[in-house]
Amino acid sequence: MSEVMISVEVVYAAVDCQEVLRIKVPAGTTVSGAVTASGIAERFVDVQFDKCALGIFGKVVPDPSVRLVEEGDRVEIYRPLLADPKEVRRLRAEKAAKAKKAQKPI
């Protein structure tokens, strides 16, 4: 009896390129196992995939070493944020307030 295989996609977007890999894995494979099976680590040797957050269809998976993939899942590898979005918005608002204050007539 042969092992049941399922199809999943493993996706990673680097700064300058995007990689979408369609692979077949045995049923019962974990999210992190699918990433390993995809061989994506060999394509991007400078990325530490074990430190990246993983998700399925845009939703972060809290424990990818436990969550099993299902037929048709899109496993996404998220790069770490370079800047905190809240901090960027705060700085932008401060800059806009200063610019507005500078334009007011005395």
Coordinates of C-alpha atoms in Angstrom, one line a residue:
M1 CA 0.0 0.0 0.0
S2 CA 1.4 3.4 -1.0
E3 CA 1.6 6.5 1.2
V4 CA -1.1 9.1 0.5
M5 CA 0.6 12.3 -0.9
I6 CA -1.0 15.8 -0.9
S7 CA -0.1 18.9 -2.9
V8 CA 0.9 22.1 -1.1
E9 CA 2.6 25.3 -2.1
V10 CA 5.5 26.8 -0.2
V11 CA 6.0 30.6 -0.8
Y12 CA 8.8 33.0 0.1
A13 CA 9.1 36.6 -1.0
A14 CA 12.6 38.0 -0.8
V15 CA 13.2 41.7 -1.3
D16 CA 14.1 41.2 -5.0
C17 CA 12.2 38.0 -6.0
Q18 CA 9.4 35.7 -5.1
E19 CA 9.6 31.9 -5.0
V20 CA 6.5 29.7 -5.3
L21 CA 7.2 26.0 -5.0
R22 CA 4.5 23.3 -5.6
I23 CA 5.4 20.1 -3.8
K24 CA 3.9 16.8 -2.8
V25 CA 4.3 15.7 0.8
P26 CA 3.0 12.7 2.7
A27 CA -0.3 13.3 4.5
G28 CA 0.5 14.1 8.1
T29 CA 3.4 16.5 7.3
T30 CA 3.7 19.5 9.5
V31 CA 4.0 23.1 8.3
S32 CA 7.6 23.2 9.2
G33 CA 8.1 19.8 7.6
A34 CA 6.7 21.1 4.3
V35 CA 9.1 24.0 4.3
T36 CA 12.0 21.6 4.9
A37 CA 10.7 19.3 2.2
S38 CA 10.5 22.1 -0.3
G39 CA 14.2 22.6 -0.3
I40 CA 13.8 26.4 -0.2
A41 CA 16.7 26.7 2.3
E42 CA 19.1 25.7 -0.5
R43 CA 17.8 28.4 -2.8
F44 CA 18.2 31.2 -0.1
V45 CA 21.2 30.2 1.9
D46 CA 21.5 33.5 3.7
V47 CA 18.0 33.2 5.3
Q48 CA 17.5 31.5 8.6
F49 CA 14.1 29.8 7.9
D50 CA 14.0 28.3 11.3
K51 CA 13.6 31.8 12.8
C52 CA 11.0 33.0 10.3
A53 CA 7.3 33.0 11.1
L54 CA 5.2 30.6 9.0
G55 CA 1.5 30.9 8.0
I56 CA -1.1 29.4 5.8
F57 CA -3.1 31.7 3.5
G58 CA -2.1 34.8 5.4
K59 CA -2.7 33.5 8.9
V60 CA 0.3 33.0 11.1
V61 CA 0.5 29.4 12.5
P62 CA 1.4 29.6 16.2
D63 CA 3.2 26.2 16.3
P64 CA 4.3 25.1 12.8
S65 CA 6.0 22.0 14.2
V66 CA 2.6 20.7 15.3
R67 CA 0.1 22.0 12.7
L68 CA -0.4 19.6 9.8
V69 CA -0.8 20.8 6.2
E70 CA -3.8 19.9 4.2
E71 CA -4.3 19.4 0.5
G72 CA -4.0 22.7 -1.4
D73 CA -2.5 24.7 1.5
R74 CA -0.3 27.7 0.7
V75 CA 2.5 27.7 3.3
E76 CA 3.9 31.2 3.5
I77 CA 7.3 32.1 5.0
Y78 CA 7.3 35.6 6.5
R79 CA 10.5 37.7 6.6
P80 CA 11.1 39.7 9.8
L81 CA 9.9 43.3 9.8
L82 CA 12.6 45.9 9.2
A83 CA 10.6 48.5 11.0
D84 CA 7.6 48.4 13.4
P85 CA 4.6 49.7 11.5
K86 CA 3.2 51.5 14.5
E87 CA 6.4 53.4 15.1
V88 CA 6.6 54.4 11.4
R89 CA 3.1 55.8 11.6
R90 CA 3.9 57.7 14.8
L91 CA 7.0 59.2 13.2
R92 CA 5.0 60.1 10.0
A93 CA 2.3 61.8 12.1
E94 CA 4.9 63.8 14.1
K95 CA 6.6 65.0 10.9
A96 CA 3.2 66.0 9.4
A97 CA 2.3 67.9 12.6
K98 CA 5.6 69.8 12.6
A99 CA 5.2 70.6 8.9
K100 CA 1.7 71.9 9.5
K101 CA 2.9 74.0 12.5
A102 CA 5.7 75.5 10.4
Q103 CA 3.2 76.6 7.7
K104 CA 0.9 78.5 10.1
P105 CA 1.3 82.3 9.9
I106 CA 2.6 84.0 13.0

